[in-house]
PDB file of C-alpha atoms and ligand atoms in Angstrom:
ATOM      1  CA  MET A  11     -14.165  11.510  -2.571  1.00  0.00           C
ATOM      2  CA  ARG A  12     -13.564  12.994   0.913  1.00  0.00           C
ATOM      3  CA  ARG A  13     -14.301   9.093   2.326  1.00  0.00           C
ATOM      4  CA  PHE A  14     -11.076   8.055   0.481  1.00  0.00           C
ATOM      5  CA  VAL A  15      -9.055  11.018   0.731  1.00  0.00           C
ATOM      6  CA  ALA A  16      -7.892  12.795   3.543  1.00  0.00           C
ATOM      7  CA  GLY A  17      -7.882  16.344   1.677  1.00  0.00           C
ATOM      8  CA  GLU A  18      -5.516  18.081  -0.746  1.00  0.00           C
ATOM      9  CA  SER A  19      -3.131  19.321   1.304  1.00  0.00           C
ATOM     10  CA  ILE A  20      -0.203  17.920   3.732  1.00  0.00           C
ATOM     11  CA  ASP A  21      -2.075  19.687   6.779  1.00  0.00           C
ATOM     12  CA  ASP A  22      -4.973  17.840   6.094  1.00  0.00           C
ATOM     13  CA  SER A  23      -3.197  14.597   5.898  1.00  0.00           C
ATOM     14  CA  VAL A  24      -1.145  15.238   8.843  1.00  0.00           C
ATOM     15  CA  LYS A  25      -4.273  16.273  10.901  1.00  0.00           C
ATOM     16  CA  ALA A  26      -5.766  12.491   9.583  1.00  0.00           C
ATOM     17  CA  VAL A  27      -2.672  10.617  10.551  1.00  0.00           C
ATOM     18  CA  ARG A  28      -2.724  12.383  14.095  1.00  0.00           C
ATOM     19  CA  ALA A  29      -6.130  11.255  14.528  1.00  0.00           C
ATOM     20  CA  VAL A  30      -4.962   7.200  12.885  1.00  0.00           C
ATOM     21  CA  ASN A  31      -2.224   7.326  15.660  1.00  0.00           C
ATOM     22  CA  GLN A  32      -4.384   8.244  18.717  1.00  0.00           C
ATOM     23  CA  ALA A  33      -6.683   5.641  17.771  1.00  0.00           C
ATOM     24  CA  GLY A  34      -4.072   3.042  18.106  1.00  0.00           C
ATOM     25  CA  CYS A  35      -2.777   2.630  14.383  1.00  0.00           C
ATOM     26  CA  LEU A  36       0.200   3.317  12.477  1.00  0.00           C
ATOM     27  CA  ALA A  37       0.107   5.341   9.140  1.00  0.00           C
ATOM     28  CA  SER A  38       1.590   5.284   5.507  1.00  0.00           C
ATOM     29  CA  LEU A  39       1.545   8.581   3.602  1.00  0.00           C
ATOM     30  CA  ASP A  40       0.747   8.710   0.316  1.00  0.00           C
ATOM     31  CA  CYS A  41       1.087  12.001  -2.080  1.00  0.00           C
ATOM     32  CA  LEU A  42      -1.740  10.923  -4.458  1.00  0.00           C
ATOM     33  CA  GLY A  43      -0.184  10.945  -7.964  1.00  0.00           C
ATOM     34  CA  GLU A  44       0.934   8.749 -10.870  1.00  0.00           C
ATOM     35  CA  SER A  45       2.222   8.516 -14.262  1.00  0.00           C
ATOM     36  CA  VAL A  46       3.355  12.061 -14.860  1.00  0.00           C
ATOM     37  CA  ALA A  47       4.774  13.056 -17.995  1.00  0.00           C
ATOM     38  CA  THR A  48       7.497  15.427 -17.321  1.00  0.00           C
ATOM     39  CA  GLU A  49      10.866  15.916 -15.591  1.00  0.00           C
ATOM     40  CA  PRO A  50       9.726  19.158 -13.719  1.00  0.00           C
ATOM     41  CA  GLU A  51       6.314  17.038 -12.269  1.00  0.00           C
ATOM     42  CA  ALA A  52       8.990  14.014 -11.516  1.00  0.00           C
ATOM     43  CA  ARG A  53      11.193  16.135  -9.220  1.00  0.00           C
ATOM     44  CA  ALA A  54       8.592  18.213  -7.872  1.00  0.00           C
ATOM     45  CA  ALA A  55       6.656  14.880  -6.437  1.00  0.00           C
ATOM     46  CA  ALA A  56      10.386  13.862  -4.799  1.00  0.00           C
ATOM     47  CA  GLU A  57      10.445  16.984  -3.172  1.00  0.00           C
ATOM     48  CA  VAL A  58       7.155  16.416  -1.897  1.00  0.00           C
ATOM     49  CA  TYR A  59       7.774  12.870  -0.715  1.00  0.00           C
ATOM     50  CA  ALA A  60      11.714  13.932   0.769  1.00  0.00           C
ATOM     51  CA  SER A  61      10.055  17.296   2.899  1.00  0.00           C
ATOM     52  CA  MET A  62       7.182  14.773   3.759  1.00  0.00           C
ATOM     53  CA  PHE A  63      10.053  12.753   5.920  1.00  0.00           C
ATOM     54  CA  ASP A  64      10.961  16.267   7.545  1.00  0.00           C
ATOM     55  CA  ARG A  65       6.916  16.658   8.617  1.00  0.00           C
ATOM     56  CA  ILE A  66       6.616  13.344   9.948  1.00  0.00           C
ATOM     57  CA  ALA A  67       9.357  13.773  12.134  1.00  0.00           C
ATOM     58  CA  SER A  68       8.799  17.313  13.523  1.00  0.00           C
ATOM     59  CA  GLU A  69       5.284  16.187  14.330  1.00  0.00           C
ATOM     60  CA  GLN A  70       6.137  13.420  15.771  1.00  0.00           C
ATOM     61  CA  LEU A  71       3.940  11.084  13.518  1.00  0.00           C
ATOM     62  CA  ASP A  72       4.043   6.838  13.753  1.00  0.00           C
ATOM     63  CA  CYS A  73       3.781   7.091  10.175  1.00  0.00           C
ATOM     64  CA  ASN A  74       5.955   5.829   6.809  1.00  0.00           C
ATOM     65  CA  VAL A  75       5.243   6.693   3.485  1.00  0.00           C
ATOM     66  CA  SER A  76       4.011   5.070   0.144  1.00  0.00           C
ATOM     67  CA  LEU A  77       4.537   6.025  -3.555  1.00  0.00           C
ATOM     68  CA  LYS A  78       4.401   5.083  -6.943  1.00  0.00           C
ATOM     69  CA  LEU A  79       7.558   4.974  -9.317  1.00  0.00           C
ATOM     70  CA  THR A  80       5.392   5.983 -12.360  1.00  0.00           C
ATOM     71  CA  GLN A  81       5.137   9.664  -9.615  1.00  0.00           C
ATOM     72  CA  LEU A  82       8.981   9.717  -9.777  1.00  0.00           C
ATOM     73  CA  GLY A  83       8.976   9.676 -14.065  1.00  0.00           C
ATOM     74  CA  LEU A  84       9.284   5.839 -14.375  1.00  0.00           C
ATOM     75  CA  ASP A  85       7.490   6.057 -17.749  1.00  0.00           C
ATOM     76  CA  ILE A  86      10.145   9.397 -18.739  1.00  0.00           C
ATOM     77  CA  SER A  87      13.292   8.130 -17.513  1.00  0.00           C
ATOM     78  CA  GLN A  88      14.585   4.945 -15.543  1.00  0.00           C
ATOM     79  CA  PRO A  89      17.923   6.362 -14.023  1.00  0.00           C
ATOM     80  CA  LEU A  90      15.676   9.745 -13.177  1.00  0.00           C
ATOM     81  CA  CYS A  91      13.454   7.860 -11.364  1.00  0.00           C
ATOM     82  CA  GLU A  92      16.201   5.531  -9.471  1.00  0.00           C
ATOM     83  CA  GLY A  93      17.688   9.079  -8.512  1.00  0.00           C
ATOM     84  CA  LEU A  94      14.563  10.587  -7.178  1.00  0.00           C
ATOM     85  CA  LEU A  95      14.303   7.374  -5.344  1.00  0.00           C
ATOM     86  CA  GLU A  96      17.319   7.339  -3.835  1.00  0.00           C
ATOM     87  CA  GLU A  97      17.277  11.212  -2.890  1.00  0.00           C
ATOM     88  CA  ILE A  98      13.670  10.563  -0.957  1.00  0.00           C
ATOM     89  CA  ILE A  99      15.462   6.901   0.321  1.00  0.00           C
ATOM     90  CA  ALA A 100      18.294   8.892   2.059  1.00  0.00           C
ATOM     91  CA  ARG A 101      15.810  11.393   3.513  1.00  0.00           C
ATOM     92  CA  ALA A 102      13.645   8.364   4.903  1.00  0.00           C
ATOM     93  CA  THR A 103      17.102   6.884   6.253  1.00  0.00           C
ATOM     94  CA  ALA A 104      18.173   9.960   8.119  1.00  0.00           C
ATOM     95  CA  HIS A 105      15.250  10.134  10.057  1.00  0.00           C
ATOM     96  CA  HIS A 106      14.868   6.279  10.643  1.00  0.00           C
ATOM     97  CA  ASN A 107      11.889   5.665   8.389  1.00  0.00           C
ATOM     98  CA  PHE A 108      10.641   3.607   5.254  1.00  0.00           C
ATOM     99  CA  VAL A 109       9.218   3.927   2.076  1.00  0.00           C
ATOM    100  CA  ARG A 110       7.181   1.765   0.554  1.00  0.00           C
ATOM    101  CA  ILE A 111       6.823   1.461  -3.433  1.00  0.00           C
ATOM    102  CA  ASP A 112       3.065   0.655  -4.328  1.00  0.00           C
ATOM    103  CA  MET A 113       2.763  -1.624  -6.940  1.00  0.00           C
ATOM    104  CA  GLU A 114       0.996  -0.929 -10.188  1.00  0.00           C
ATOM    105  CA  GLY A 115      -0.421  -2.059 -13.688  1.00  0.00           C
ATOM    106  CA  SER A 116       1.809  -5.476 -14.696  1.00  0.00           C
ATOM    107  CA  ALA A 117       3.807  -3.270 -17.045  1.00  0.00           C
ATOM    108  CA  TYR A 118       5.467  -1.835 -14.520  1.00  0.00           C
ATOM    109  CA  THR A 119       5.777  -5.194 -12.116  1.00  0.00           C
ATOM    110  CA  GLU A 120       9.526  -6.056 -13.572  1.00  0.00           C
ATOM    111  CA  ARG A 121      11.057  -2.775 -13.162  1.00  0.00           C
ATOM    112  CA  THR A 122       9.478  -2.159  -9.887  1.00  0.00           C
ATOM    113  CA  ILE A 123      10.821  -5.291  -8.436  1.00  0.00           C
ATOM    114  CA  ASN A 124      14.017  -5.045 -10.095  1.00  0.00           C
ATOM    115  CA  ILE A 125      14.371  -1.149  -8.343  1.00  0.00           C
ATOM    116  CA  CYS A 126      13.266  -2.268  -5.259  1.00  0.00           C
ATOM    117  CA  LYS A 127      15.976  -5.337  -4.930  1.00  0.00           C
ATOM    118  CA  ARG A 128      19.079  -2.656  -6.002  1.00  0.00           C
ATOM    119  CA  MET A 129      17.816  -0.254  -3.236  1.00  0.00           C
ATOM    120  CA  GLN A 130      17.316  -3.225  -0.896  1.00  0.00           C
ATOM    121  CA  ALA A 131      20.911  -4.294  -1.320  1.00  0.00           C
ATOM    122  CA  LYS A 132      21.993  -1.009   0.010  1.00  0.00           C
ATOM    123  CA  THR A 133      19.273  -0.032   2.564  1.00  0.00           C
ATOM    124  CA  ASP A 134      16.613  -1.782   5.043  1.00  0.00           C
ATOM    125  CA  ALA A 135      14.742   2.041   4.456  1.00  0.00           C
ATOM    126  CA  ILE A 136      12.752   0.505   1.384  1.00  0.00           C
ATOM    127  CA  GLY A 137       9.895  -2.456   0.963  1.00  0.00           C
ATOM    128  CA  THR A 138       7.703  -3.126  -2.335  1.00  0.00           C
ATOM    129  CA  VAL A 139       4.070  -4.628  -2.757  1.00  0.00           C
ATOM    130  CA  LEU A 140       2.599  -8.251  -4.309  1.00  0.00           C
ATOM    131  CA  GLN A 141      -0.138  -8.688  -5.852  1.00  0.00           C
ATOM    132  CA  SER A 142      -1.874 -11.559  -5.219  1.00  0.00           C
ATOM    133  CA  TYR A 143      -4.017 -11.953  -8.418  1.00  0.00           C
ATOM    134  CA  LEU A 144      -0.659 -12.232 -10.336  1.00  0.00           C
ATOM    135  CA  TYR A 145       0.543 -15.853 -11.280  1.00  0.00           C
ATOM    136  CA  ARG A 146       4.117 -14.840 -11.049  1.00  0.00           C
ATOM    137  CA  THR A 147       3.732 -13.881  -7.501  1.00  0.00           C
ATOM    138  CA  GLU A 148       4.489 -16.746  -5.292  1.00  0.00           C
ATOM    139  CA  LYS A 149       7.967 -17.274  -7.275  1.00  0.00           C
ATOM    140  CA  ASP A 150       8.600 -13.057  -6.426  1.00  0.00           C
ATOM    141  CA  ALA A 151       7.517 -13.867  -2.844  1.00  0.00           C
ATOM    142  CA  ARG A 152       9.838 -16.226  -2.350  1.00  0.00           C
ATOM    143  CA  GLU A 153      12.450 -14.602  -4.420  1.00  0.00           C
ATOM    144  CA  LEU A 154      12.434 -11.298  -2.585  1.00  0.00           C
ATOM    145  CA  THR A 155      11.938 -12.401   0.936  1.00  0.00           C
ATOM    146  CA  ALA A 156      15.333 -14.652   0.534  1.00  0.00           C
ATOM    147  CA  ALA A 157      16.835 -10.866  -0.556  1.00  0.00           C
ATOM    148  CA  GLY A 158      15.529  -9.580   2.266  1.00  0.00           C
ATOM    149  CA  VAL A 159      12.917  -7.352   1.085  1.00  0.00           C
ATOM    150  CA  ARG A 160      10.171  -6.337   3.211  1.00  0.00           C
ATOM    151  CA  LEU A 161       6.908  -6.772   1.395  1.00  0.00           C
ATOM    152  CA  ARG A 162       3.234  -5.546   1.404  1.00  0.00           C
ATOM    153  CA  LEU A 163       0.887  -8.233   0.504  1.00  0.00           C
ATOM    154  CA  VAL A 164      -2.398  -7.071  -1.494  1.00  0.00           C
ATOM    155  CA  LYS A 165      -4.985  -8.766  -4.070  1.00  0.00           C
ATOM    156  CA  GLY A 166      -4.438  -6.088  -6.621  1.00  0.00           C
ATOM    157  CA  ALA A 167      -6.047  -3.078  -7.824  1.00  0.00           C
ATOM    158  CA  TYR A 168      -5.739  -3.255 -11.573  1.00  0.00           C
ATOM    159  CA  LYS A 169      -7.348  -4.594 -14.848  1.00  0.00           C
ATOM    160  CA  GLU A 170      -5.052  -7.755 -15.858  1.00  0.00           C
ATOM    161  CA  PRO A 171      -5.684 -10.485 -18.657  1.00  0.00           C
ATOM    162  CA  PRO A 172      -5.936 -13.834 -17.990  1.00  0.00           C
ATOM    163  CA  ASN A 173      -2.636 -14.953 -19.258  1.00  0.00           C
ATOM    164  CA  ILE A 174      -0.960 -13.338 -15.986  1.00  0.00           C
ATOM    165  CA  ALA A 175      -3.141 -12.863 -13.471  1.00  0.00           C
ATOM    166  CA  PHE A 176      -6.463 -15.514 -11.932  1.00  0.00           C
ATOM    167  CA  ALA A 177      -9.553 -14.106 -13.270  1.00  0.00           C
ATOM    168  CA  GLN A 178     -11.782 -15.775 -10.441  1.00  0.00           C
ATOM    169  CA  LYS A 179     -12.163 -14.118  -6.975  1.00  0.00           C
ATOM    170  CA  SER A 180     -11.523 -17.598  -5.173  1.00  0.00           C
ATOM    171  CA  ASP A 181      -8.191 -17.894  -7.094  1.00  0.00           C
ATOM    172  CA  VAL A 182      -7.130 -14.791  -6.049  1.00  0.00           C
ATOM    173  CA  ASP A 183      -8.117 -15.824  -2.544  1.00  0.00           C
ATOM    174  CA  ALA A 184      -6.426 -18.972  -2.258  1.00  0.00           C
ATOM    175  CA  ASN A 185      -3.046 -17.563  -3.493  1.00  0.00           C
ATOM    176  CA  TYR A 186      -3.511 -14.425  -1.370  1.00  0.00           C
ATOM    177  CA  VAL A 187      -3.241 -17.296   1.924  1.00  0.00           C
ATOM    178  CA  LYS A 188      -0.763 -18.955   0.215  1.00  0.00           C
ATOM    179  CA  VAL A 189       1.728 -16.207  -0.137  1.00  0.00           C
ATOM    180  CA  MET A 190       0.739 -15.147   3.354  1.00  0.00           C
ATOM    181  CA  LYS A 191       2.346 -18.181   4.640  1.00  0.00           C
ATOM    182  CA  ILE A 192       5.793 -17.658   2.802  1.00  0.00           C
ATOM    183  CA  LEU A 193       5.647 -14.062   4.130  1.00  0.00           C
ATOM    184  CA  LEU A 194       4.988 -14.670   8.042  1.00  0.00           C
ATOM    185  CA  THR A 195       7.293 -17.690   7.379  1.00  0.00           C
ATOM    186  CA  SER A 196      10.016 -15.519   6.301  1.00  0.00           C
ATOM    187  CA  GLY A 197      11.628 -13.933   9.454  1.00  0.00           C
ATOM    188  CA  LEU A 198      11.215 -10.474   7.849  1.00  0.00           C
ATOM    189  CA  TYR A 199       7.928  -7.763   8.998  1.00  0.00           C
ATOM    190  CA  HIS A 200       5.765  -7.863   6.411  1.00  0.00           C
ATOM    191  CA  GLY A 201       2.252  -6.029   6.039  1.00  0.00           C
ATOM    192  CA  ILE A 202      -0.793  -8.128   5.186  1.00  0.00           C
ATOM    193  CA  ALA A 203      -3.095  -5.652   3.307  1.00  0.00           C
ATOM    194  CA  THR A 204      -6.528  -6.474   3.244  1.00  0.00           C
ATOM    195  CA  HIS A 205     -10.318  -5.587   4.441  1.00  0.00           C
ATOM    196  CA  ASP A 206     -11.468  -9.039   3.752  1.00  0.00           C
ATOM    197  CA  PRO A 207     -12.139 -10.993   7.251  1.00  0.00           C
ATOM    198  CA  ARG A 208     -11.244 -13.812   5.810  1.00  0.00           C
ATOM    199  CA  MET A 209      -7.770 -13.234   4.880  1.00  0.00           C
ATOM    200  CA  HIS A 210      -7.414 -11.888   8.503  1.00  0.00           C
ATOM    201  CA  GLN A 211      -8.539 -14.899  10.059  1.00  0.00           C
ATOM    202  CA  ALA A 212      -6.168 -17.249   7.811  1.00  0.00           C
ATOM    203  CA  THR A 213      -3.466 -15.126   8.850  1.00  0.00           C
ATOM    204  CA  LYS A 214      -4.426 -14.630  12.742  1.00  0.00           C
ATOM    205  CA  GLU A 215      -4.894 -18.743  12.422  1.00  0.00           C
ATOM    206  CA  PHE A 216      -1.541 -19.563  10.746  1.00  0.00           C
ATOM    207  CA  ALA A 217       0.326 -16.571  12.708  1.00  0.00           C
ATOM    208  CA  THR A 218      -0.895 -18.609  16.136  1.00  0.00           C
ATOM    209  CA  GLU A 219      -0.089 -22.151  14.655  1.00  0.00           C
ATOM    210  CA  LYS A 220       3.646 -20.961  14.055  1.00  0.00           C
ATOM    211  CA  GLY A 221       4.287 -19.150  16.863  1.00  0.00           C
ATOM    212  CA  ILE A 222       4.192 -16.021  15.175  1.00  0.00           C
ATOM    213  CA  ARG A 223       3.909 -13.022  17.772  1.00  0.00           C
ATOM    214  CA  ASN A 224       1.486 -10.065  16.789  1.00  0.00           C
ATOM    215  CA  ASP A 225       4.716  -7.330  16.907  1.00  0.00           C
ATOM    216  CA  GLN A 226       6.012  -9.565  13.932  1.00  0.00           C
ATOM    217  CA  PHE A 227       3.569  -8.600  11.215  1.00  0.00           C
ATOM    218  CA  GLU A 228       1.320  -5.988  10.687  1.00  0.00           C
ATOM    219  CA  PHE A 229      -2.119  -5.545   8.896  1.00  0.00           C
ATOM    220  CA  GLN A 230      -2.844  -2.717   6.515  1.00  0.00           C
ATOM    221  CA  MET A 231      -6.172  -1.407   5.644  1.00  0.00           C
ATOM    222  CA  LEU A 232      -6.783   1.893   3.014  1.00  0.00           C
ATOM    223  CA  TYR A 233      -8.588   5.075   5.263  1.00  0.00           C
ATOM    224  CA  GLY A 234     -11.960   5.089   5.197  1.00  0.00           C
ATOM    225  CA  ILE A 235     -12.590   1.379   4.489  1.00  0.00           C
ATOM    226  CA  ARG A 236     -14.074  -1.280   7.220  1.00  0.00           C
ATOM    227  CA  THR A 237     -12.797   1.406  10.174  1.00  0.00           C
ATOM    228  CA  ASP A 238     -15.237  -1.315  12.157  1.00  0.00           C
ATOM    229  CA  LEU A 239     -12.632  -3.895  11.452  1.00  0.00           C
ATOM    230  CA  GLN A 240      -9.819  -1.563  11.717  1.00  0.00           C
ATOM    231  CA  GLN A 241     -10.735  -0.869  15.380  1.00  0.00           C
ATOM    232  CA  GLN A 242     -11.461  -4.704  15.935  1.00  0.00           C
ATOM    233  CA  LEU A 243      -7.795  -5.750  14.540  1.00  0.00           C
ATOM    234  CA  ILE A 244      -6.632  -2.835  17.440  1.00  0.00           C
ATOM    235  CA  ARG A 245      -8.881  -4.161  20.228  1.00  0.00           C
ATOM    236  CA  GLU A 246      -7.380  -7.751  19.628  1.00  0.00           C
ATOM    237  CA  GLY A 247      -4.000  -6.740  20.057  1.00  0.00           C
ATOM    238  CA  TYR A 248      -2.915  -6.598  16.587  1.00  0.00           C
ATOM    239  CA  ARG A 249      -0.790  -3.745  14.574  1.00  0.00           C
ATOM    240  CA  LEU A 250      -2.932  -2.395  12.055  1.00  0.00           C
ATOM    241  CA  ARG A 251      -1.364   0.707   9.572  1.00  0.00           C
ATOM    242  CA  VAL A 252      -3.660   2.857   7.964  1.00  0.00           C
ATOM    243  CA  TYR A 253      -3.044   3.895   3.703  1.00  0.00           C
ATOM    244  CA  ILE A 254      -3.974   7.783   4.133  1.00  0.00           C
ATOM    245  CA  PRO A 255      -3.834   9.324   0.364  1.00  0.00           C
ATOM    246  CA  TYR A 256      -3.931  13.066   0.013  1.00  0.00           C
ATOM    247  CA  GLY A 257      -3.624  15.517  -2.759  1.00  0.00           C
ATOM    248  CA  THR A 258      -5.298  16.859  -5.277  1.00  0.00           C
ATOM    249  CA  ASP A 259      -4.584  13.754  -8.179  1.00  0.00           C
ATOM    250  CA  TRP A 260      -7.154  11.922  -6.557  1.00  0.00           C
ATOM    251  CA  PHE A 261      -8.887  10.774  -9.281  1.00  0.00           C
ATOM    252  CA  PRO A 262      -7.115   7.517 -10.539  1.00  0.00           C
ATOM    253  CA  TYR A 263      -7.044   6.231  -6.880  1.00  0.00           C
ATOM    254  CA  PHE A 264     -10.927   7.283  -6.146  1.00  0.00           C
ATOM    255  CA  MET A 265     -12.044   5.264  -9.327  1.00  0.00           C
ATOM    256  CA  ARG A 266     -10.167   2.132  -8.446  1.00  0.00           C
ATOM    257  CA  ARG A 267     -11.697   2.084  -4.856  1.00  0.00           C
ATOM    258  CA  LEU A 268     -15.091   2.559  -6.715  1.00  0.00           C
ATOM    259  CA  ALA A 269     -14.311  -0.372  -9.333  1.00  0.00           C
ATOM    260  CA  GLU A 270     -13.536  -2.635  -6.011  1.00  0.00           C
ATOM    261  CA  ARG A 271     -17.018  -2.599  -4.835  1.00  0.00           C
ATOM    262  CA  PRO A 272     -19.852  -1.692  -7.047  1.00  0.00           C
ATOM    263  CA  ALA A 273     -21.966  -0.380  -3.569  1.00  0.00           C
ATOM    264  CA  ASN A 274     -19.297   2.295  -3.714  1.00  0.00           C
ATOM    265  CA  LEU A 275     -20.547   3.321  -7.109  1.00  0.00           C
ATOM    266  CA  LYS A 276     -24.203   3.605  -6.046  1.00  0.00           C
ATOM    267  CA  PHE A 277     -23.330   5.162  -2.836  1.00  0.00           C
ATOM    268  CA  PHE A 278     -21.431   7.788  -5.009  1.00  0.00           C
ATOM    269  CA  ILE A 279     -23.834   8.303  -8.135  1.00  0.00           C
ATOM    270  CA  SER A 280     -26.786   8.577  -5.485  1.00  0.00           C
ATOM    271  CA  ASN A 281     -24.995  11.624  -3.414  1.00  0.00           C
ATOM    272  CA  LEU A 282     -23.850  13.332  -6.672  1.00  0.00           C
ATOM    273  CA  PHE A 283     -27.312  13.441  -7.509  1.00  0.00           C
ATOM    274  CA  ARG A 284     -28.675  14.487  -4.365  1.00  0.00           C
ATOM    275  CA  GLY A 285     -26.247  17.249  -4.957  1.00  0.00           C
TER     276      GLY A 285
HETATM  277  C1  FAD B 320      -2.988  -1.020   2.430  1.00  0.00           C
HETATM  278  C2  FAD B 320      -3.487  -0.941   1.702  1.00  0.00           C
HETATM  279  C3  FAD B 320      -2.432  -0.701   0.249  1.00  0.00           C
HETATM  280  C4  FAD B 320      -2.833  -1.297  -1.070  1.00  0.00           C
HETATM  281  N1  FAD B 320      -1.453  -1.377  -2.199  1.00  0.00           N
HETATM  282  C5  FAD B 320      -1.905  -1.253  -3.262  1.00  0.00           C
HETATM  283  C6  FAD B 320      -0.927  -1.576  -4.299  1.00  0.00           C
HETATM  284  O1  FAD B 320       0.382  -1.142  -3.849  1.00  0.00           O
HETATM  285  N2  FAD B 320      -0.947  -2.054  -5.872  1.00  0.00           N
HETATM  286  C7  FAD B 320      -2.376  -2.888  -5.911  1.00  0.00           C
HETATM  287  O2  FAD B 320      -2.583  -3.010  -6.682  1.00  0.00           O
HETATM  288  N3  FAD B 320      -3.438  -2.792  -4.943  1.00  0.00           N
HETATM  289  C8  FAD B 320      -3.020  -2.206  -3.600  1.00  0.00           C
HETATM  290  N4  FAD B 320      -4.118  -2.299  -2.735  1.00  0.00           N
HETATM  291  C9  FAD B 320      -5.542  -2.527  -3.271  1.00  0.00           C
HETATM  292  C10 FAD B 320      -5.635  -4.006  -2.916  1.00  0.00           C
HETATM  293  O3  FAD B 320      -5.174  -4.412  -3.946  1.00  0.00           O
HETATM  294  C11 FAD B 320      -7.283  -4.165  -3.417  1.00  0.00           C
HETATM  295  O4  FAD B 320      -7.750  -3.948  -4.730  1.00  0.00           O
HETATM  296  C12 FAD B 320      -8.074  -3.700  -2.171  1.00  0.00           C
HETATM  297  O5  FAD B 320      -7.482  -3.959  -0.832  1.00  0.00           O
HETATM  298  C13 FAD B 320      -9.577  -4.188  -2.058  1.00  0.00           C
HETATM  299  O6  FAD B 320      -9.407  -5.631  -1.813  1.00  0.00           O
HETATM  300  P1  FAD B 320      -9.224  -6.485  -0.421  1.00  0.00           P
HETATM  301  O7  FAD B 320      -8.104  -7.103   0.169  1.00  0.00           O
HETATM  302  O8  FAD B 320      -9.956  -5.888   0.811  1.00  0.00           O
HETATM  303  O9  FAD B 320     -10.469  -7.801  -0.562  1.00  0.00           O
HETATM  304  P2  FAD B 320     -11.989  -7.866  -1.499  1.00  0.00           P
HETATM  305  O10 FAD B 320     -12.341  -9.049  -1.280  1.00  0.00           O
HETATM  306  O11 FAD B 320     -11.986  -6.872  -2.670  1.00  0.00           O
HETATM  307  O12 FAD B 320     -12.837  -6.821  -0.085  1.00  0.00           O
HETATM  308  C14 FAD B 320     -13.361  -7.551   0.958  1.00  0.00           C
HETATM  309  C15 FAD B 320     -13.919  -6.551   1.547  1.00  0.00           C
HETATM  310  O13 FAD B 320     -13.590  -5.593   2.044  1.00  0.00           O
HETATM  311  C16 FAD B 320     -14.211  -4.425   1.925  1.00  0.00           C
HETATM  312  N5  FAD B 320     -13.724  -3.191   0.772  1.00  0.00           N
HETATM  313  C17 FAD B 320     -12.665  -3.823  -0.273  1.00  0.00           C
HETATM  314  N6  FAD B 320     -12.059  -2.834  -0.800  1.00  0.00           N
HETATM  315  C18 FAD B 320     -13.537  -2.150  -0.883  1.00  0.00           C
HETATM  316  C19 FAD B 320     -14.041  -0.296  -1.451  1.00  0.00           C
HETATM  317  N7  FAD B 320     -13.156   0.035  -2.271  1.00  0.00           N
HETATM  318  N8  FAD B 320     -14.626   0.225  -0.262  1.00  0.00           N
HETATM  319  C20 FAD B 320     -15.494  -0.370   0.242  1.00  0.00           C
HETATM  320  N9  FAD B 320     -15.192  -1.390   1.016  1.00  0.00           N
HETATM  321  C21 FAD B 320     -14.588  -2.190   0.425  1.00  0.00           C
HETATM  322  C22 FAD B 320     -16.282  -5.044   1.498  1.00  0.00           C
HETATM  323  O14 FAD B 320     -16.534  -5.293   2.593  1.00  0.00           O
HETATM  324  C23 FAD B 320     -15.155  -5.799   0.644  1.00  0.00           C
HETATM  325  O15 FAD B 320     -16.382  -7.289   0.932  1.00  0.00           O
HETATM  326  C24 FAD B 320      -3.945  -1.932  -1.335  1.00  0.00           C
HETATM  327  C25 FAD B 320      -4.894  -1.923  -0.867  1.00  0.00           C
HETATM  328  C26 FAD B 320      -4.605  -1.866   0.971  1.00  0.00           C
HETATM  329  C27 FAD B 320      -5.273  -1.975   2.125  1.00  0.00           C
END
């Protein structure tokens, strides 16, 4: 678990962010949690996120924040969730910082996009995520960039049916490159989030071809995954943000990381039996 998650406490995560910053990378902090079922849980999560901005500022870390709307009670009540998000954004704005709304499964795509658009009309301190495995993503990318929304592009981590998502990896990758081009030419600052060296190469080549400077976008990768590539991008002069999850509710995040790569599962099981 510790390979993918910085620890259980905010102090553990601050240590991880500091190490990542010292290695020349930016960070995004996620207090793990999703699908909360009660209002007190949603309020508690919102308080954790709001105070995270105070801690980031007092520790002088180069770090923004990533969160999930179901952690803020989207399954319980949309007005509750939006109200809590507004409070978090207010704290982010007070510290000149930024909130990234992670994208969850397709049941939440439309609502996440609409909430983000509404909030973005009031502040630049917010952005969201698009997943290249969804057919709708190219259209979403065009609409959201036209509305001025800053995006993180990922391939997508949830199991989605073939009527809404590409089933073949080659199609997901081709769509990733297509949408990356929409983002890079939008004039906004976006995150290209992947560990796939072919996606990095396509992004670098396209940026060079279009005269887009290295400081006009950033690559993003997950804590503990392909640190060799992370350092390589830094050495080449690119901006790289590391997504750092922490907290006690690590199980769903950990399972998504295992599912992405069968080798992780083998590694996990062999260590489990080694004790
Ligand atoms: C910063 C960041 C934020 C993200 N936020 C979201 C989000 O909000 N919503 C969402 O649905 N998904 C999110 N994801 C996950 C994403 O959708 C993919 O599931 C994940 O990044 C794996 O896809 P890939 O682009 O790395 O390419 P892949 O083609 O899956 O992998 C390329 C290579 O990367 C390495 N790799 C990939 N995954 C792993 C792993 N788990 N363990 C070890 N090596 C691995 C392997 O070397 C692999 O060959 C995020 C990813 C990143 C990097």
